[in-house]
Coordinates of C-alpha atoms in Angstrom, one line a residue:
M36 CA 179.7 -67.0 -45.7
K37 CA 180.0 -68.5 -41.8
I38 CA 183.3 -70.0 -41.0
L39 CA 183.6 -72.2 -37.6
F40 CA 187.3 -71.6 -36.5
T41 CA 188.4 -74.2 -33.7
V42 CA 191.2 -73.8 -30.9
G43 CA 192.3 -75.4 -28.1
G44 CA 195.9 -76.2 -26.0
S45 CA 197.8 -72.9 -25.6
Q46 CA 197.2 -69.4 -26.2
A47 CA 199.5 -69.9 -29.1
A48 CA 196.7 -71.7 -31.1
V49 CA 194.5 -68.4 -31.1
F50 CA 197.6 -66.0 -32.0
G51 CA 197.7 -68.4 -34.9
V52 CA 194.6 -68.5 -36.5
A53 CA 193.9 -65.0 -35.6
P54 CA 195.3 -63.2 -38.9
L55 CA 193.2 -65.8 -41.1
A56 CA 190.0 -65.3 -39.2
A57 CA 190.2 -61.4 -39.4
A58 CA 191.0 -61.7 -42.8
A59 CA 188.0 -63.0 -43.2
R60 CA 186.0 -60.9 -40.8
N61 CA 187.6 -58.0 -43.0
A62 CA 186.4 -59.5 -46.1
G63 CA 182.6 -59.4 -45.1
H64 CA 182.3 -63.0 -43.8
E65 CA 180.9 -64.2 -40.3
I66 CA 183.1 -66.0 -38.0
L67 CA 183.0 -67.4 -34.8
L68 CA 186.1 -69.0 -32.4
A69 CA 185.2 -72.0 -30.5
A70 CA 187.6 -72.6 -27.8
D71 CA 188.5 -73.9 -24.2
E72 CA 187.7 -71.4 -21.4
P73 CA 191.3 -70.7 -20.6
L74 CA 191.6 -69.3 -24.0
M75 CA 188.7 -67.0 -23.6
D76 CA 191.4 -64.0 -22.8
A77 CA 193.4 -64.6 -25.3
A78 CA 190.7 -64.8 -28.2
R79 CA 189.4 -61.3 -26.4
S80 CA 192.9 -60.0 -26.4
V81 CA 193.2 -60.1 -30.4
A82 CA 189.5 -59.1 -30.9
L83 CA 188.1 -62.5 -31.8
P84 CA 184.5 -63.1 -31.0
A85 CA 184.8 -66.7 -29.1
V86 CA 182.4 -69.2 -27.7
C87 CA 183.4 -71.8 -25.0
I88 CA 183.0 -75.3 -25.5
T89 CA 184.8 -76.7 -22.8
P90 CA 185.9 -75.7 -19.3
E91 CA 189.9 -77.2 -19.3
R92 CA 192.3 -76.6 -21.8
M93 CA 192.6 -79.5 -24.5
R94 CA 196.0 -81.4 -24.7
Y95 CA 197.0 -82.7 -28.5
G96 CA 197.1 -86.7 -27.7
Q97 CA 194.0 -86.4 -26.1
D98 CA 191.1 -86.5 -28.8
A99 CA 189.7 -90.0 -27.4
L100 CA 189.6 -88.4 -23.9
T101 CA 187.5 -85.5 -24.5
A102 CA 186.1 -85.9 -27.9
T103 CA 182.5 -86.8 -26.8
D104 CA 182.1 -84.1 -25.0
R105 CA 184.0 -81.4 -27.4
I106 CA 181.7 -82.9 -30.4
D107 CA 178.1 -82.6 -28.4
A108 CA 179.4 -79.0 -27.7
L109 CA 180.6 -78.3 -31.1
L110 CA 177.0 -79.7 -32.1
E111 CA 175.2 -77.6 -30.1
V112 CA 176.9 -74.5 -31.3
T113 CA 176.0 -75.4 -34.7
R114 CA 172.7 -76.0 -33.8
Q115 CA 172.0 -72.3 -33.0
W116 CA 174.9 -71.0 -35.7
T117 CA 175.1 -72.6 -38.9
P118 CA 178.7 -72.9 -40.7
D119 CA 179.2 -73.2 -43.9
L120 CA 182.7 -74.2 -43.4
V121 CA 184.9 -75.1 -40.3
V122 CA 188.4 -74.4 -39.9
G123 CA 190.6 -76.5 -37.2
G124 CA 194.1 -77.3 -36.1
L125 CA 195.7 -80.2 -34.3
S126 CA 192.7 -82.0 -32.7
H127 CA 190.7 -84.5 -35.7
V128 CA 187.4 -83.4 -33.5
P129 CA 186.6 -80.4 -35.9
R130 CA 187.8 -82.6 -38.8
L131 CA 185.1 -84.8 -38.0
L132 CA 182.3 -81.8 -37.3
A133 CA 182.6 -80.6 -40.7
A134 CA 182.1 -84.3 -41.8
R135 CA 179.1 -84.8 -40.0
L136 CA 177.7 -81.2 -40.8
K137 CA 178.8 -82.4 -45.1
I138 CA 180.8 -78.4 -45.1
P139 CA 184.7 -78.1 -46.0
F140 CA 187.0 -78.7 -43.8
V141 CA 190.7 -76.8 -43.7
R142 CA 193.4 -78.0 -41.5
H143 CA 195.3 -75.0 -40.1
I144 CA 198.7 -75.7 -38.4
W145 CA 202.4 -75.2 -37.8
Y146 CA 203.7 -78.1 -39.3
I147 CA 207.3 -78.0 -38.2
A148 CA 207.2 -81.7 -35.9
P149 CA 206.4 -84.6 -37.4
M150 CA 203.2 -85.6 -36.8
A151 CA 202.0 -88.4 -39.1
R152 CA 202.2 -91.4 -36.8
R153 CA 200.2 -89.2 -34.0
D154 CA 197.7 -88.4 -36.7
R155 CA 197.1 -92.0 -37.5
T156 CA 196.6 -92.7 -33.6
A157 CA 194.8 -89.9 -33.3
V158 CA 191.9 -90.9 -36.1
A159 CA 191.9 -94.6 -34.6
E160 CA 190.8 -93.4 -31.4
L161 CA 187.9 -91.5 -33.0
Q162 CA 186.4 -94.5 -34.8
P163 CA 183.6 -95.0 -31.4
Q164 CA 183.1 -91.3 -32.3
L165 CA 182.6 -91.7 -36.3
E166 CA 180.2 -94.8 -35.8
R167 CA 178.3 -92.8 -33.0
L168 CA 177.8 -90.2 -35.7
G169 CA 176.7 -92.3 -38.5
L170 CA 180.1 -92.0 -40.5
S171 CA 181.8 -94.1 -42.5
G172 CA 185.0 -92.4 -42.4
L173 CA 187.3 -89.5 -41.9
P174 CA 187.5 -87.7 -45.3
E175 CA 191.1 -85.5 -45.8
P176 CA 191.0 -82.4 -45.3
D177 CA 190.0 -80.2 -48.0
L178 CA 192.6 -77.6 -47.7
F179 CA 196.1 -78.0 -45.8
V180 CA 197.3 -74.3 -44.6
D181 CA 200.5 -74.5 -43.3
L182 CA 202.0 -71.9 -41.0
C183 CA 206.0 -73.1 -41.2
P184 CA 208.6 -71.7 -44.0
P185 CA 208.5 -74.5 -46.6
A186 CA 212.5 -74.8 -45.6
L187 CA 211.8 -76.1 -41.8
R188 CA 209.1 -78.6 -42.8
P189 CA 210.0 -82.1 -42.3
P190 CA 211.1 -84.2 -45.2
A191 CA 207.8 -86.5 -45.1
A192 CA 205.5 -83.5 -44.6
P193 CA 202.2 -83.6 -46.7
A194 CA 201.9 -81.2 -49.5
A195 CA 199.9 -77.9 -48.2
Q196 CA 199.1 -74.3 -49.0
S197 CA 201.8 -72.1 -47.3
M198 CA 201.1 -68.9 -45.6
R199 CA 203.0 -66.0 -44.2
W200 CA 202.9 -65.9 -40.3
V201 CA 201.7 -62.5 -39.0
P202 CA 202.1 -62.3 -35.7
R203 CA 199.5 -61.7 -33.3
V204 CA 199.7 -61.5 -29.2
S205 CA 198.1 -59.7 -26.9
Q206 CA 199.1 -56.1 -26.2
R207 CA 199.9 -53.3 -23.8
R208 CA 200.1 -49.9 -23.7
L209 CA 203.8 -49.3 -25.4
E210 CA 206.9 -47.3 -23.7
P211 CA 209.4 -45.7 -26.5
W212 CA 212.3 -48.6 -25.2
M213 CA 210.1 -51.3 -26.6
Y214 CA 210.3 -50.5 -29.9
T215 CA 213.5 -49.1 -30.2
R216 CA 217.0 -50.1 -30.1
P217 CA 219.6 -49.7 -27.3
E218 CA 222.3 -47.2 -28.3
G219 CA 225.6 -49.0 -28.0
R220 CA 224.4 -52.1 -26.6
R221 CA 223.0 -55.5 -28.0
R222 CA 220.2 -56.4 -26.7
V223 CA 219.0 -59.8 -25.9
L224 CA 215.4 -61.3 -25.2
I225 CA 214.6 -63.8 -22.5
T226 CA 211.2 -65.5 -22.4
A227 CA 209.2 -69.1 -21.7
G228 CA 205.9 -67.7 -23.9
T229 CA 202.7 -67.3 -22.4
R230 CA 202.9 -71.5 -21.2
N231 CA 205.0 -71.1 -18.6
L232 CA 206.1 -68.2 -15.9
M233 CA 209.7 -68.8 -16.3
L234 CA 212.2 -70.5 -18.8
D235 CA 213.4 -73.8 -17.3
T236 CA 216.9 -74.0 -17.7
P237 CA 218.2 -77.2 -15.6
G238 CA 221.3 -77.1 -14.1
S239 CA 221.7 -73.0 -13.8
S240 CA 219.2 -70.3 -12.9
L241 CA 218.0 -67.0 -14.7
R242 CA 219.6 -64.8 -12.7
R243 CA 223.3 -66.6 -13.9
M244 CA 222.3 -66.2 -17.5
V245 CA 221.3 -62.3 -16.6
D246 CA 224.6 -62.1 -15.1
T247 CA 226.2 -63.6 -18.0
L248 CA 224.7 -61.6 -20.7
T249 CA 224.7 -58.0 -18.8
E250 CA 228.8 -58.9 -18.0
A251 CA 228.8 -59.2 -21.8
G252 CA 227.5 -55.8 -22.7
A253 CA 224.2 -57.0 -23.4
E254 CA 221.1 -55.1 -22.2
V255 CA 218.4 -58.2 -21.1
L256 CA 214.8 -57.9 -21.2
I257 CA 212.1 -60.9 -19.9
A258 CA 209.0 -60.9 -21.6
A259 CA 207.0 -62.9 -18.8
L260 CA 203.3 -62.9 -17.7
P261 CA 202.4 -60.7 -15.3
E262 CA 202.5 -63.4 -12.1
A263 CA 205.9 -64.5 -13.4
A264 CA 206.9 -60.8 -13.3
E265 CA 205.5 -60.1 -9.6
R266 CA 207.3 -63.2 -8.7
H267 CA 211.1 -62.4 -9.8
R268 CA 211.3 -58.7 -10.3
A269 CA 213.4 -58.7 -7.0
E270 CA 215.7 -61.6 -7.7
L271 CA 216.7 -60.3 -11.3
G272 CA 218.2 -57.0 -10.2
A273 CA 218.1 -53.9 -13.2
V274 CA 216.3 -56.0 -15.8
R275 CA 213.4 -55.0 -17.3
I276 CA 211.0 -58.1 -16.9
G277 CA 207.2 -58.3 -17.6
W278 CA 204.5 -58.4 -20.3
I279 CA 206.3 -57.3 -23.5
P280 CA 204.6 -57.6 -26.8
L281 CA 207.0 -60.1 -28.9
D282 CA 205.9 -59.0 -32.1
V283 CA 206.9 -55.0 -31.0
V284 CA 210.0 -55.9 -29.4
A285 CA 211.3 -58.5 -31.5
P286 CA 212.7 -56.6 -34.3
T287 CA 215.1 -54.7 -31.8
C288 CA 216.8 -57.7 -30.8
D289 CA 220.2 -59.3 -31.4
L290 CA 219.1 -62.5 -30.0
A291 CA 216.3 -64.3 -28.1
V292 CA 216.7 -67.3 -25.9
H293 CA 213.0 -69.4 -25.7
H294 CA 212.0 -72.5 -25.2
G295 CA 211.1 -73.8 -28.4
G296 CA 206.7 -72.7 -28.5
A297 CA 205.2 -72.0 -32.0
T298 CA 204.4 -68.4 -31.2
T299 CA 207.7 -67.2 -30.2
A300 CA 209.8 -68.9 -32.9
M301 CA 207.7 -68.1 -35.8
T302 CA 207.4 -64.6 -34.8
L303 CA 211.4 -64.5 -34.0
I304 CA 211.7 -65.9 -37.6
H305 CA 209.6 -63.5 -39.2
A306 CA 211.7 -60.8 -37.1
G307 CA 214.8 -62.4 -38.4
V308 CA 216.5 -62.5 -34.9
P309 CA 219.0 -65.5 -34.1
Q310 CA 217.5 -67.9 -31.6
L311 CA 218.8 -69.8 -28.2
I312 CA 216.3 -72.3 -28.1
H313 CA 216.2 -74.5 -24.2
P314 CA 213.5 -77.0 -25.3
D315 CA 210.9 -78.0 -22.5
N316 CA 208.9 -80.8 -24.5
G317 CA 209.8 -83.1 -27.8
Y318 CA 207.8 -80.4 -29.4
G319 CA 209.9 -77.6 -29.0
R320 CA 212.8 -79.9 -29.6
A321 CA 211.7 -80.0 -33.2
V322 CA 211.2 -76.7 -33.4
A323 CA 214.9 -76.4 -31.9
E324 CA 216.2 -78.8 -34.7
A325 CA 214.6 -77.4 -37.4
V326 CA 215.7 -74.0 -36.5
S327 CA 219.6 -74.9 -35.8
G328 CA 219.3 -76.9 -38.6
Y329 CA 218.7 -74.2 -40.6
G330 CA 221.4 -72.1 -39.1
A331 CA 219.9 -69.7 -37.2
A332 CA 219.5 -70.8 -34.0
V333 CA 221.3 -73.0 -31.2
L334 CA 219.9 -75.9 -29.7
V335 CA 220.7 -76.3 -25.9
D336 CA 219.2 -79.0 -24.1
G337 CA 220.0 -78.6 -20.2
H338 CA 217.7 -82.2 -19.8
R339 CA 220.4 -84.2 -22.0
P340 CA 223.9 -82.5 -21.9
G341 CA 226.9 -84.1 -22.6
P342 CA 229.4 -86.0 -20.6
G343 CA 230.9 -83.7 -18.2
Q344 CA 229.3 -80.6 -19.9
D345 CA 227.6 -77.8 -17.4
P346 CA 224.2 -76.4 -18.6
H347 CA 224.8 -72.9 -17.8
E348 CA 228.4 -72.9 -19.5
Q349 CA 226.6 -74.5 -22.6
T350 CA 224.2 -71.7 -22.7
A351 CA 226.9 -69.1 -21.6
A352 CA 229.2 -70.1 -24.8
A353 CA 225.8 -70.6 -27.1
C354 CA 225.1 -67.1 -26.2
R355 CA 228.3 -65.5 -27.1
D356 CA 228.5 -67.1 -30.4
L357 CA 225.5 -66.4 -31.7
L358 CA 226.4 -62.9 -31.0
D359 CA 229.8 -62.6 -31.9
N360 CA 229.0 -64.9 -35.0
P361 CA 227.5 -62.9 -37.5
S362 CA 226.2 -66.2 -40.0
Y363 CA 223.3 -66.9 -37.5
A364 CA 222.1 -63.1 -38.1
Q365 CA 222.8 -63.6 -41.7
R366 CA 221.0 -67.1 -42.0
A367 CA 217.8 -65.3 -39.8
R368 CA 217.7 -62.6 -42.1
T369 CA 217.5 -65.0 -44.9
L370 CA 215.0 -67.2 -43.6
A371 CA 212.8 -63.9 -42.4
A372 CA 213.3 -62.7 -46.3
H373 CA 211.6 -66.3 -47.5
S374 CA 208.7 -66.5 -45.2
A375 CA 207.7 -62.7 -46.4
E376 CA 207.5 -63.9 -49.7
L377 CA 205.1 -66.5 -49.0
P378 CA 200.7 -66.2 -49.4
T379 CA 199.1 -63.6 -47.2
P380 CA 196.2 -64.4 -45.1
D381 CA 194.2 -62.8 -47.7
D382 CA 195.5 -64.6 -50.7
V383 CA 194.9 -67.9 -48.8
L384 CA 191.4 -66.9 -48.0
R385 CA 190.2 -66.2 -51.2
R386 CA 191.4 -70.6 -51.9
I387 CA 189.0 -71.3 -48.8
E388 CA 186.3 -68.8 -50.8
A389 CA 186.7 -71.2 -53.3
L390 CA 186.1 -74.3 -51.4
A391 CA 182.7 -72.9 -50.0
A392 CA 181.2 -71.8 -53.3
R393 CA 181.5 -75.6 -54.6

């Protein structure tokens, strides 16, 4: 079978689809990843064969603005490499492609934020493309694969095939401190993922956060893009900063402070690590609300501080609470255990194979 995987947006989309794509490849299927130019390096880093379809990064909610170019590029790819099935994510363009080719479509996403209204808007905006391609409508996905643990899904989320999160990130040569816990100290990881250079903490500074944690006796690691590490290393003192593979370091951490990104949050959930989430957009806030609602995280929104509240003091108090109150670690471990019981990518692949065999 030939499976076309399609992604757009951030590197998280590549990392999220990589385990299923690798499972398909290991099972003997041919795979191809169609992605935006800014995602080519991420695809190469996780060993996915990828072809560029657009020069710029696609953003969710911009289907109508980029649909013509993306559809034409995908149609050109499929004229040269004919798939038996299409796997897509947040964008509905791959779904339209599958309808045009009359082959099964699998939607593969992390459904933690309510998106029904945004989906309806996106589908309505694609109406001109439906007419252009001679399609009467956009059918429902043949299979909906959700990476979000059932306990964190929104109440109105559609029925889906759950799949276990398997961490995938760009790697580097490892050093022992990355995969071992420090003796006699707790470890706190700070990261803004791959989309931002540094964690945005309004009203405060990263240095103040680091000082607060080190004064409490914690070892602080900052996982950051190389360009961010080079820019901020001098001002942060004796702190390890740079590209640290999150899947390797997460199991050694007692707390992680981050922005609410999908890859970051799910890799920490997989490792059973309590989280302090500073959301930098509405999606990150939905992530923070879901994980904190389960009791495995604390949400601190520096963009919306309460009356008389200092964002830095909020963060400091939340860090102390997360490190000293064992209930957060217990809930994080419980969530990790439930997630580990979900079907693997190999299990889900068997359902996908059955679709193509109809």
